[in-house]
PDB file of C-alpha atoms and ligand atoms in Angstrom:
ATOM      1  CA  MET V   1     -24.416 178.017  62.026  1.00  0.00           C
ATOM      2  CA  TRP V   2     -23.279 179.609  65.267  1.00  0.00           C
ATOM      3  CA  VAL V   3     -21.051 178.620  68.142  1.00  0.00           C
ATOM      4  CA  TRP V   4     -20.878 179.768  71.730  1.00  0.00           C
ATOM      5  CA  SER V   5     -17.631 179.053  73.574  1.00  0.00           C
ATOM      6  CA  LYS V   6     -16.140 179.590  76.989  1.00  0.00           C
ATOM      7  CA  LEU V   7     -12.907 178.646  78.711  1.00  0.00           C
ATOM      8  CA  SER V   8     -13.056 177.556  82.308  1.00  0.00           C
ATOM      9  CA  GLY V   9     -11.138 175.683  85.006  1.00  0.00           C
ATOM     10  CA  ILE V  10     -11.070 171.893  84.982  1.00  0.00           C
ATOM     11  CA  GLN V  11     -12.910 171.866  88.336  1.00  0.00           C
ATOM     12  CA  TRP V  12     -16.062 173.017  86.488  1.00  0.00           C
ATOM     13  CA  MET V  13     -16.002 170.113  84.012  1.00  0.00           C
ATOM     14  CA  ASP V  14     -18.750 168.109  85.746  1.00  0.00           C
ATOM     15  CA  ALA V  15     -20.929 171.186  86.136  1.00  0.00           C
ATOM     16  CA  TRP V  16     -20.688 171.789  82.366  1.00  0.00           C
ATOM     17  CA  GLU V  17     -21.430 168.111  81.691  1.00  0.00           C
ATOM     18  CA  GLU V  18     -24.505 168.449  83.862  1.00  0.00           C
ATOM     19  CA  ARG V  19     -25.662 171.664  82.191  1.00  0.00           C
ATOM     20  CA  PHE V  20     -25.325 170.336  78.650  1.00  0.00           C
ATOM     21  CA  TYR V  21     -25.912 166.589  79.178  1.00  0.00           C
ATOM     22  CA  GLY V  22     -27.894 165.156  76.272  1.00  0.00           C
ATOM     23  CA  ASN V  23     -27.257 168.174  74.060  1.00  0.00           C
ATOM     24  CA  PRO V  24     -25.694 166.633  70.949  1.00  0.00           C
ATOM     25  CA  ASN V  25     -24.257 169.999  69.934  1.00  0.00           C
ATOM     26  CA  ALA V  26     -22.215 170.590  73.075  1.00  0.00           C
ATOM     27  CA  VAL V  27     -18.508 169.766  72.992  1.00  0.00           C
ATOM     28  CA  ILE V  28     -16.363 169.885  76.134  1.00  0.00           C
ATOM     29  CA  ASN V  29     -12.613 169.567  75.570  1.00  0.00           C
ATOM     30  CA  VAL V  30      -9.850 169.400  78.146  1.00  0.00           C
ATOM     31  CA  LEU V  31      -7.079 171.726  76.996  1.00  0.00           C
ATOM     32  CA  LYS V  32      -3.376 170.883  76.890  1.00  0.00           C
ATOM     33  CA  GLY V  33      -1.936 170.752  80.390  1.00  0.00           C
ATOM     34  CA  GLY V  34      -5.213 169.425  81.824  1.00  0.00           C
ATOM     35  CA  LYS V  35      -6.005 172.519  83.917  1.00  0.00           C
ATOM     36  CA  SER V  36      -8.747 174.061  81.810  1.00  0.00           C
ATOM     37  CA  THR V  37     -11.619 173.164  79.504  1.00  0.00           C
ATOM     38  CA  ARG V  38     -13.189 174.725  76.448  1.00  0.00           C
ATOM     39  CA  VAL V  39     -16.957 174.370  76.297  1.00  0.00           C
ATOM     40  CA  GLU V  40     -18.635 174.910  72.935  1.00  0.00           C
ATOM     41  CA  VAL V  41     -22.253 174.712  71.893  1.00  0.00           C
ATOM     42  CA  TYR V  42     -23.182 174.735  68.214  1.00  0.00           C
ATOM     43  CA  ALA V  43     -26.575 176.073  67.152  1.00  0.00           C
ATOM     44  CA  GLU V  44     -28.489 176.864  64.021  1.00  0.00           C
ATOM     45  CA  THR V  45     -29.613 180.309  65.105  1.00  0.00           C
ATOM     46  CA  GLU V  46     -27.783 183.269  66.588  1.00  0.00           C
ATOM     47  CA  GLN V  47     -30.502 183.630  69.222  1.00  0.00           C
ATOM     48  CA  GLU V  48     -29.745 180.189  70.709  1.00  0.00           C
ATOM     49  CA  VAL V  49     -26.086 181.029  71.294  1.00  0.00           C
ATOM     50  CA  LEU V  50     -26.915 184.530  72.554  1.00  0.00           C
ATOM     51  CA  ASP V  51     -29.266 182.974  75.141  1.00  0.00           C
ATOM     52  CA  ILE V  52     -26.413 180.783  76.399  1.00  0.00           C
ATOM     53  CA  GLN V  53     -24.043 183.748  76.434  1.00  0.00           C
ATOM     54  CA  LYS V  54     -26.544 185.747  78.474  1.00  0.00           C
ATOM     55  CA  GLN V  55     -26.576 183.006  81.093  1.00  0.00           C
ATOM     56  CA  PHE V  56     -22.896 182.027  81.167  1.00  0.00           C
ATOM     57  CA  GLY V  57     -20.835 184.781  79.492  1.00  0.00           C
ATOM     58  CA  GLY V  58     -18.263 183.526  77.006  1.00  0.00           C
ATOM     59  CA  SER V  59     -18.124 184.446  73.331  1.00  0.00           C
ATOM     60  CA  VAL V  60     -20.245 183.898  70.261  1.00  0.00           C
ATOM     61  CA  ARG V  61     -19.214 183.601  66.624  1.00  0.00           C
ATOM     62  CA  LYS V  62     -20.649 182.621  63.266  1.00  0.00           C
ATOM     63  CA  LEU V  63     -19.241 179.563  61.477  1.00  0.00           C
ATOM     64  CA  VAL V  64     -19.074 179.062  57.753  1.00  0.00           C
ATOM     65  CA  HIS V  65     -19.333 175.227  57.753  1.00  0.00           C
ATOM     66  CA  LYS V  66     -22.514 173.871  56.215  1.00  0.00           C
ATOM     67  CA  ASN V  67     -22.281 170.211  57.246  1.00  0.00           C
ATOM     68  CA  TRP V  68     -22.075 170.877  60.940  1.00  0.00           C
ATOM     69  CA  ALA V  69     -23.627 167.586  62.081  1.00  0.00           C
ATOM     70  CA  ALA V  70     -20.692 165.792  60.458  1.00  0.00           C
ATOM     71  CA  MET V  71     -18.311 168.285  62.045  1.00  0.00           C
ATOM     72  CA  VAL V  72     -19.635 167.720  65.557  1.00  0.00           C
ATOM     73  CA  GLU V  73     -19.804 163.925  65.149  1.00  0.00           C
ATOM     74  CA  PRO V  74     -16.952 162.685  62.950  1.00  0.00           C
ATOM     75  CA  ASP V  75     -17.260 159.385  61.106  1.00  0.00           C
ATOM     76  CA  ARG V  76     -16.202 156.425  63.228  1.00  0.00           C
ATOM     77  CA  PRO V  77     -16.157 152.629  62.980  1.00  0.00           C
ATOM     78  CA  PRO V  78     -19.341 150.701  63.841  1.00  0.00           C
ATOM     79  CA  ILE V  79     -19.958 149.942  67.509  1.00  0.00           C
ATOM     80  CA  LYS V  80     -20.372 146.323  68.583  1.00  0.00           C
ATOM     81  CA  ILE V  81     -22.847 145.534  71.354  1.00  0.00           C
ATOM     82  CA  ARG V  82     -22.184 142.089  72.868  1.00  0.00           C
ATOM     83  CA  SER V  83     -22.348 139.642  69.940  1.00  0.00           C
ATOM     84  CA  LYS V  84     -25.841 140.778  69.006  1.00  0.00           C
ATOM     85  CA  MET V  85     -25.865 144.265  67.576  1.00  0.00           C
ATOM     86  CA  ILE V  86     -23.928 146.739  65.452  1.00  0.00           C
ATOM     87  CA  VAL V  87     -24.605 150.478  65.574  1.00  0.00           C
ATOM     88  CA  THR V  88     -23.381 152.412  62.556  1.00  0.00           C
ATOM     89  CA  GLN V  89     -23.510 156.073  61.602  1.00  0.00           C
ATOM     90  CA  LYS V  90     -23.860 155.154  57.918  1.00  0.00           C
ATOM     91  CA  ARG V  91     -27.329 155.731  56.530  1.00  0.00           C
ATOM     92  CA  ASP V  92     -27.220 154.017  53.130  1.00  0.00           C
ATOM     93  CA  ALA V  93     -28.522 150.563  52.194  1.00  0.00           C
ATOM     94  CA  GLU V  94     -25.129 149.486  50.797  1.00  0.00           C
ATOM     95  CA  ALA V  95     -23.449 150.093  54.152  1.00  0.00           C
ATOM     96  CA  ARG V  96     -26.167 148.059  55.877  1.00  0.00           C
ATOM     97  CA  ALA V  97     -25.727 145.201  53.371  1.00  0.00           C
ATOM     98  CA  GLU V  98     -21.953 145.240  53.916  1.00  0.00           C
ATOM     99  CA  LEU V  99     -22.331 145.102  57.698  1.00  0.00           C
ATOM    100  CA  GLU V 100     -24.885 142.292  57.421  1.00  0.00           C
ATOM    101  CA  LYS V 101     -22.346 140.352  55.397  1.00  0.00           C
ATOM    102  CA  GLU V 102     -19.477 141.139  57.772  1.00  0.00           C
ATOM    103  CA  PHE V 103     -21.502 140.419  60.945  1.00  0.00           C
ATOM    104  CA  PRO V 104     -24.040 137.747  59.989  1.00  0.00           C
ATOM    105  CA  GLY V 105     -26.963 137.333  62.391  1.00  0.00           C
ATOM    106  CA  ARG V 106     -26.427 140.654  64.185  1.00  0.00           C
ATOM    107  CA  HIS V 107     -28.981 143.443  64.283  1.00  0.00           C
ATOM    108  CA  ILE V 108     -27.764 146.503  62.390  1.00  0.00           C
ATOM    109  CA  VAL V 109     -28.933 149.844  63.815  1.00  0.00           C
ATOM    110  CA  GLN V 110     -28.299 152.866  61.576  1.00  0.00           C
ATOM    111  CA  ILE V 111     -28.084 156.188  63.425  1.00  0.00           C
ATOM    112  CA  PRO V 112     -26.494 158.969  61.351  1.00  0.00           C
ATOM    113  CA  ALA V 113     -24.992 161.949  63.170  1.00  0.00           C
ATOM    114  CA  ASP V 114     -27.753 164.504  63.579  1.00  0.00           C
ATOM    115  CA  MET V 115     -29.225 167.049  65.956  1.00  0.00           C
ATOM    116  CA  ALA V 116     -30.033 164.473  68.635  1.00  0.00           C
ATOM    117  CA  PHE V 117     -27.900 162.668  71.215  1.00  0.00           C
ATOM    118  CA  GLY V 118     -27.475 158.924  70.759  1.00  0.00           C
ATOM    119  CA  THR V 119     -25.259 157.599  67.981  1.00  0.00           C
ATOM    120  CA  GLY V 120     -24.190 154.771  70.283  1.00  0.00           C
ATOM    121  CA  ASP V 121     -20.629 155.862  71.005  1.00  0.00           C
ATOM    122  CA  HIS V 122     -21.281 157.630  74.304  1.00  0.00           C
ATOM    123  CA  ALA V 123     -20.704 155.271  77.253  1.00  0.00           C
ATOM    124  CA  THR V 124     -24.171 155.995  78.642  1.00  0.00           C
ATOM    125  CA  THR V 125     -25.866 154.866  75.406  1.00  0.00           C
ATOM    126  CA  SER V 126     -23.729 151.780  74.831  1.00  0.00           C
ATOM    127  CA  ASN V 127     -24.259 150.672  78.455  1.00  0.00           C
ATOM    128  CA  CYS V 128     -28.037 150.925  77.952  1.00  0.00           C
ATOM    129  CA  LEU V 129     -27.706 148.892  74.749  1.00  0.00           C
ATOM    130  CA  ARG V 130     -25.732 146.191  76.567  1.00  0.00           C
ATOM    131  CA  PHE V 131     -28.337 146.018  79.328  1.00  0.00           C
ATOM    132  CA  LEU V 132     -31.113 145.908  76.716  1.00  0.00           C
ATOM    133  CA  VAL V 133     -29.462 142.918  75.009  1.00  0.00           C
ATOM    134  CA  ASP V 134     -29.261 141.117  78.375  1.00  0.00           C
ATOM    135  CA  VAL V 135     -32.855 141.926  79.363  1.00  0.00           C
ATOM    136  CA  ALA V 136     -34.151 140.881  75.925  1.00  0.00           C
ATOM    137  CA  SER V 137     -32.394 137.535  76.156  1.00  0.00           C
ATOM    138  CA  GLU V 138     -33.807 136.902  79.674  1.00  0.00           C
ATOM    139  CA  LEU V 139     -37.309 137.729  78.462  1.00  0.00           C
ATOM    140  CA  LYS V 140     -36.869 135.499  75.421  1.00  0.00           C
ATOM    141  CA  LYS V 141     -35.595 132.603  77.568  1.00  0.00           C
ATOM    142  CA  ASN V 142     -38.721 132.902  79.723  1.00  0.00           C
ATOM    143  CA  GLY V 143     -40.961 133.149  76.634  1.00  0.00           C
ATOM    144  CA  GLN V 144     -42.262 136.566  77.722  1.00  0.00           C
ATOM    145  CA  ARG V 145     -43.566 139.246  75.377  1.00  0.00           C
ATOM    146  CA  TRP V 146     -42.471 142.769  76.091  1.00  0.00           C
ATOM    147  CA  ASP V 147     -42.704 146.391  75.129  1.00  0.00           C
ATOM    148  CA  ILE V 148     -40.446 149.371  75.708  1.00  0.00           C
ATOM    149  CA  LEU V 149     -40.760 152.887  77.105  1.00  0.00           C
ATOM    150  CA  ASP V 150     -37.774 155.093  76.209  1.00  0.00           C
ATOM    151  CA  LEU V 151     -37.643 158.289  78.283  1.00  0.00           C
ATOM    152  CA  GLY V 152     -35.315 160.945  76.847  1.00  0.00           C
ATOM    153  CA  CYS V 153     -35.101 159.096  73.534  1.00  0.00           C
ATOM    154  CA  GLY V 154     -32.746 161.504  71.708  1.00  0.00           C
ATOM    155  CA  SER V 155     -32.018 159.819  68.362  1.00  0.00           C
ATOM    156  CA  GLY V 156     -34.404 156.954  69.233  1.00  0.00           C
ATOM    157  CA  VAL V 157     -31.504 154.477  69.253  1.00  0.00           C
ATOM    158  CA  LEU V 158     -32.696 152.567  72.344  1.00  0.00           C
ATOM    159  CA  ALA V 159     -36.314 152.142  71.222  1.00  0.00           C
ATOM    160  CA  ILE V 160     -35.155 151.043  67.761  1.00  0.00           C
ATOM    161  CA  ALA V 161     -32.680 148.577  69.282  1.00  0.00           C
ATOM    162  CA  ALA V 162     -35.390 147.227  71.605  1.00  0.00           C
ATOM    163  CA  ARG V 163     -37.736 146.554  68.685  1.00  0.00           C
ATOM    164  CA  MET V 164     -34.963 144.701  66.853  1.00  0.00           C
ATOM    165  CA  LEU V 165     -34.287 142.674  70.012  1.00  0.00           C
ATOM    166  CA  GLY V 166     -37.915 141.536  70.236  1.00  0.00           C
ATOM    167  CA  ALA V 167     -40.084 144.278  71.789  1.00  0.00           C
ATOM    168  CA  ASP V 168     -43.598 144.157  70.333  1.00  0.00           C
ATOM    169  CA  SER V 169     -43.999 147.930  70.437  1.00  0.00           C
ATOM    170  CA  GLY V 170     -42.548 151.057  71.982  1.00  0.00           C
ATOM    171  CA  LEU V 171     -43.134 154.602  73.098  1.00  0.00           C
ATOM    172  CA  ALA V 172     -40.203 157.032  72.926  1.00  0.00           C
ATOM    173  CA  LEU V 173     -40.425 160.515  74.454  1.00  0.00           C
ATOM    174  CA  ASP V 174     -38.197 163.573  74.454  1.00  0.00           C
ATOM    175  CA  PHE V 175     -38.858 167.192  75.358  1.00  0.00           C
ATOM    176  CA  ASP V 176     -36.656 168.469  72.550  1.00  0.00           C
ATOM    177  CA  PRO V 177     -38.632 168.867  69.286  1.00  0.00           C
ATOM    178  CA  ALA V 178     -35.427 168.391  67.245  1.00  0.00           C
ATOM    179  CA  ALA V 179     -34.875 165.003  68.923  1.00  0.00           C
ATOM    180  CA  VAL V 180     -38.476 163.977  68.179  1.00  0.00           C
ATOM    181  CA  THR V 181     -37.971 164.751  64.458  1.00  0.00           C
ATOM    182  CA  VAL V 182     -34.651 162.911  64.341  1.00  0.00           C
ATOM    183  CA  ALA V 183     -36.054 159.880  66.214  1.00  0.00           C
ATOM    184  CA  GLN V 184     -38.979 159.673  63.776  1.00  0.00           C
ATOM    185  CA  ARG V 185     -36.541 159.777  60.858  1.00  0.00           C
ATOM    186  CA  ASN V 186     -34.381 157.056  62.415  1.00  0.00           C
ATOM    187  CA  VAL V 187     -37.357 154.789  63.088  1.00  0.00           C
ATOM    188  CA  GLU V 188     -38.178 154.974  59.363  1.00  0.00           C
ATOM    189  CA  LEU V 189     -34.554 154.586  58.288  1.00  0.00           C
ATOM    190  CA  ASN V 190     -34.344 151.383  60.314  1.00  0.00           C
ATOM    191  CA  GLY V 191     -37.588 150.033  58.836  1.00  0.00           C
ATOM    192  CA  GLN V 192     -39.305 149.868  62.222  1.00  0.00           C
ATOM    193  CA  LYS V 193     -43.024 149.975  62.934  1.00  0.00           C
ATOM    194  CA  PHE V 194     -44.946 150.127  66.197  1.00  0.00           C
ATOM    195  CA  ILE V 195     -42.739 152.756  67.818  1.00  0.00           C
ATOM    196  CA  ASP V 196     -44.626 155.909  68.757  1.00  0.00           C
ATOM    197  CA  ILE V 197     -42.484 159.000  69.220  1.00  0.00           C
ATOM    198  CA  GLY V 198     -43.833 161.892  71.256  1.00  0.00           C
ATOM    199  CA  GLN V 199     -42.743 165.233  72.640  1.00  0.00           C
ATOM    200  CA  ALA V 200     -43.065 165.345  76.419  1.00  0.00           C
ATOM    201  CA  ASP V 201     -41.181 166.540  79.465  1.00  0.00           C
ATOM    202  CA  VAL V 202     -40.690 163.498  81.676  1.00  0.00           C
ATOM    203  CA  LEU V 203     -41.102 165.767  84.696  1.00  0.00           C
ATOM    204  CA  ASN V 204     -44.652 166.760  83.670  1.00  0.00           C
ATOM    205  CA  TRP V 205     -45.719 163.591  81.918  1.00  0.00           C
ATOM    206  CA  GLU V 206     -48.258 161.112  83.270  1.00  0.00           C
ATOM    207  CA  PRO V 207     -48.070 157.535  82.019  1.00  0.00           C
ATOM    208  CA  SER V 208     -51.370 156.142  80.757  1.00  0.00           C
ATOM    209  CA  ARG V 209     -50.211 152.505  80.990  1.00  0.00           C
ATOM    210  CA  LYS V 210     -47.334 150.341  82.196  1.00  0.00           C
ATOM    211  CA  TYR V 211     -44.412 148.839  80.264  1.00  0.00           C
ATOM    212  CA  ARG V 212     -42.376 145.671  80.765  1.00  0.00           C
ATOM    213  CA  VAL V 213     -39.099 147.466  80.020  1.00  0.00           C
ATOM    214  CA  VAL V 214     -38.366 151.127  80.751  1.00  0.00           C
ATOM    215  CA  VAL V 215     -35.105 152.774  79.758  1.00  0.00           C
ATOM    216  CA  ALA V 216     -34.134 156.289  80.834  1.00  0.00           C
ATOM    217  CA  ASN V 217     -30.782 157.798  79.860  1.00  0.00           C
ATOM    218  CA  LEU V 218     -31.269 161.131  81.620  1.00  0.00           C
ATOM    219  CA  PHE V 219     -29.010 163.208  83.801  1.00  0.00           C
ATOM    220  CA  SER V 220     -29.137 162.203  87.486  1.00  0.00           C
ATOM    221  CA  THR V 221     -30.947 165.317  88.692  1.00  0.00           C
ATOM    222  CA  VAL V 222     -33.752 164.620  86.181  1.00  0.00           C
ATOM    223  CA  LEU V 223     -33.825 160.920  87.077  1.00  0.00           C
ATOM    224  CA  GLN V 224     -34.063 161.688  90.786  1.00  0.00           C
ATOM    225  CA  GLN V 225     -37.179 163.790  90.212  1.00  0.00           C
ATOM    226  CA  ALA V 226     -38.621 161.372  87.657  1.00  0.00           C
ATOM    227  CA  PHE V 227     -38.378 158.140  89.716  1.00  0.00           C
ATOM    228  CA  PRO V 228     -42.018 158.258  90.956  1.00  0.00           C
ATOM    229  CA  THR V 229     -43.231 158.586  87.323  1.00  0.00           C
ATOM    230  CA  ILE V 230     -40.795 155.931  86.141  1.00  0.00           C
ATOM    231  CA  VAL V 231     -42.046 153.497  88.791  1.00  0.00           C
ATOM    232  CA  GLU V 232     -45.644 154.280  87.833  1.00  0.00           C
ATOM    233  CA  SER V 233     -44.871 153.372  84.230  1.00  0.00           C
ATOM    234  CA  LEU V 234     -43.100 150.088  85.076  1.00  0.00           C
ATOM    235  CA  GLU V 235     -44.918 146.724  85.282  1.00  0.00           C
ATOM    236  CA  ASP V 236     -44.567 144.942  88.632  1.00  0.00           C
ATOM    237  CA  ASP V 237     -42.291 142.331  87.066  1.00  0.00           C
ATOM    238  CA  GLY V 238     -40.691 144.850  84.701  1.00  0.00           C
ATOM    239  CA  TYR V 239     -37.095 145.847  84.090  1.00  0.00           C
ATOM    240  CA  LEU V 240     -35.666 149.349  84.446  1.00  0.00           C
ATOM    241  CA  ILE V 241     -32.443 150.529  82.829  1.00  0.00           C
ATOM    242  CA  ILE V 242     -31.071 153.936  83.826  1.00  0.00           C
ATOM    243  CA  SER V 243     -27.989 155.800  82.655  1.00  0.00           C
ATOM    244  CA  GLY V 244     -26.475 159.264  82.505  1.00  0.00           C
ATOM    245  CA  ILE V 245     -25.348 159.388  86.135  1.00  0.00           C
ATOM    246  CA  LEU V 246     -21.973 160.851  87.053  1.00  0.00           C
ATOM    247  CA  LYS V 247     -20.050 158.569  89.445  1.00  0.00           C
ATOM    248  CA  GLU V 248     -20.194 161.000  92.359  1.00  0.00           C
ATOM    249  CA  GLN V 249     -23.961 161.368  91.919  1.00  0.00           C
ATOM    250  CA  TRP V 250     -24.618 157.634  92.014  1.00  0.00           C
ATOM    251  CA  PRO V 251     -25.114 157.207  95.819  1.00  0.00           C
ATOM    252  CA  GLU V 252     -27.728 159.989  95.929  1.00  0.00           C
ATOM    253  CA  THR V 253     -29.452 158.708  92.786  1.00  0.00           C
ATOM    254  CA  GLN V 254     -29.481 155.135  94.115  1.00  0.00           C
ATOM    255  CA  GLU V 255     -31.031 156.320  97.370  1.00  0.00           C
ATOM    256  CA  CYS V 256     -33.818 158.196  95.540  1.00  0.00           C
ATOM    257  CA  ALA V 257     -34.537 155.122  93.409  1.00  0.00           C
ATOM    258  CA  GLU V 258     -34.598 152.791  96.418  1.00  0.00           C
ATOM    259  CA  GLU V 259     -37.033 155.094  98.208  1.00  0.00           C
ATOM    260  CA  GLU V 260     -39.428 154.405  95.327  1.00  0.00           C
ATOM    261  CA  GLY V 261     -39.047 150.627  95.799  1.00  0.00           C
ATOM    262  CA  LEU V 262     -36.427 149.920  93.122  1.00  0.00           C
ATOM    263  CA  VAL V 263     -33.808 147.249  93.746  1.00  0.00           C
ATOM    264  CA  PHE V 264     -30.615 147.302  91.675  1.00  0.00           C
ATOM    265  CA  SER V 265     -29.200 144.085  90.224  1.00  0.00           C
ATOM    266  CA  ASP V 266     -26.376 145.473  88.052  1.00  0.00           C
ATOM    267  CA  VAL V 267     -24.376 148.644  88.247  1.00  0.00           C
ATOM    268  CA  LEU V 268     -21.927 149.370  85.450  1.00  0.00           C
ATOM    269  CA  THR V 269     -19.332 152.154  85.622  1.00  0.00           C
ATOM    270  CA  ARG V 270     -17.502 153.261  82.471  1.00  0.00           C
ATOM    271  CA  GLY V 271     -15.198 156.221  82.846  1.00  0.00           C
ATOM    272  CA  LYS V 272     -17.092 158.725  84.935  1.00  0.00           C
ATOM    273  CA  TRP V 273     -20.545 157.418  83.986  1.00  0.00           C
ATOM    274  CA  VAL V 274     -22.749 154.977  85.880  1.00  0.00           C
ATOM    275  CA  SER V 275     -25.566 152.934  84.335  1.00  0.00           C
ATOM    276  CA  ALA V 276     -27.724 150.462  86.233  1.00  0.00           C
ATOM    277  CA  ARG V 277     -30.458 147.840  85.996  1.00  0.00           C
ATOM    278  CA  ALA V 278     -33.243 147.607  88.551  1.00  0.00           C
ATOM    279  CA  ARG V 279     -36.551 145.858  89.277  1.00  0.00           C
ATOM    280  CA  LEU V 280     -39.331 146.603  91.692  1.00  0.00           C
ATOM    281  CA  GLY V 281     -38.688 144.935  95.043  1.00  0.00           C
TER     282      GLY V 281
HETATM  283  C1  SAM H   1     -28.302 161.624  77.057  1.00  0.00           C
HETATM  284  S1  SAM H   1     -29.572 161.838  75.927  1.00  0.00           S
HETATM  285  C2  SAM H   1     -30.076 160.157  75.683  1.00  0.00           C
HETATM  286  C3  SAM H   1     -30.459 159.854  74.259  1.00  0.00           C
HETATM  287  C4  SAM H   1     -30.649 158.362  73.962  1.00  0.00           C
HETATM  288  N1  SAM H   1     -31.740 157.812  74.723  1.00  0.00           N
HETATM  289  C5  SAM H   1     -29.369 157.603  74.271  1.00  0.00           C
HETATM  290  O1  SAM H   1     -29.389 156.778  75.195  1.00  0.00           O
HETATM  291  O2  SAM H   1     -28.367 157.815  73.593  1.00  0.00           O
HETATM  292  C6  SAM H   1     -30.845 162.493  76.939  1.00  0.00           C
HETATM  293  C7  SAM H   1     -32.063 162.937  76.159  1.00  0.00           C
HETATM  294  O3  SAM H   1     -33.080 163.245  77.112  1.00  0.00           O
HETATM  295  C8  SAM H   1     -33.738 164.426  76.744  1.00  0.00           C
HETATM  296  N2  SAM H   1     -34.262 165.003  77.987  1.00  0.00           N
HETATM  297  C9  SAM H   1     -33.570 165.606  78.996  1.00  0.00           C
HETATM  298  N3  SAM H   1     -34.401 165.979  79.989  1.00  0.00           N
HETATM  299  C10 SAM H   1     -35.655 165.585  79.598  1.00  0.00           C
HETATM  300  C11 SAM H   1     -36.940 165.700  80.189  1.00  0.00           C
HETATM  301  N4  SAM H   1     -37.116 166.297  81.372  1.00  0.00           N
HETATM  302  N5  SAM H   1     -38.001 165.194  79.528  1.00  0.00           N
HETATM  303  C12 SAM H   1     -37.835 164.607  78.308  1.00  0.00           C
HETATM  304  N6  SAM H   1     -36.645 164.488  77.695  1.00  0.00           N
HETATM  305  C13 SAM H   1     -35.566 164.965  78.333  1.00  0.00           C
HETATM  306  C14 SAM H   1     -32.698 165.258  76.016  1.00  0.00           C
HETATM  307  O4  SAM H   1     -33.314 166.150  75.113  1.00  0.00           O
HETATM  308  C15 SAM H   1     -31.869 164.173  75.313  1.00  0.00           C
HETATM  309  O5  SAM H   1     -32.341 163.937  74.020  1.00  0.00           O
END
């Protein structure tokens, strides 16, 4: 296990967030005094960290820890989504049974810390989960069947949650092969069927059909380029959930989305992150 690290001024924080957004192995800490940050990226191979060093400078060192997933993502209490869902990092059946007993009637999603973004604790993921709960209950009230397209699926948490909330089937895509493997594992762990996981770059991907619900937790610059594809994959009366947008990038992102005919009904800001719900106008 290897780590690349670099110290830089606090004014570069957002630029680092942008560069490593969605990378579950990147850690950005504000140092004491609040004037500087330490950016670290953990990797399995020396080559990965050397590639980053070549691009950004900084230093590289070898770590002795074996259980580095647990080191990057420490154990934390389960996350509650509205009164409908619990997301836990625990993978065993006993933990599931305990949570079912403690929170009767709620869906339990198990996403252990791994080499993919999306254990539920990042604001961008939990906002998507909240929106998904709301959309699912609207669709249920209207007696509508639905399916889910999850673009930039990471751990697969959103597609898995959507199936538990009533989606008939799902397609989850990520360009990172490690994320695809982890998402497949999580689909099995959560006893889900009818979720296809695929490796694809959203920016080169062409949808072969439309979906009632599309969720895309991708950085704003990716979203802005992907809106035409996203719109093409969304049913006329479908629901879109987007996340991963830094507050200062929201106006530009909103404008790009509106140019493609999207109309926003809810915009949620948590900390520096914006998530939003839209439909086709
Ligand atoms: C912030 S994570 C979101 C993970 C999960 N959906 C969640 O909400 O927690 C973004 C994911 O999108 C993937 N990603 C980024 N750009 C992409 C692209 N152009 N095509 C496909 N996947 C992409 C990353 O590999 C990462 O797994």
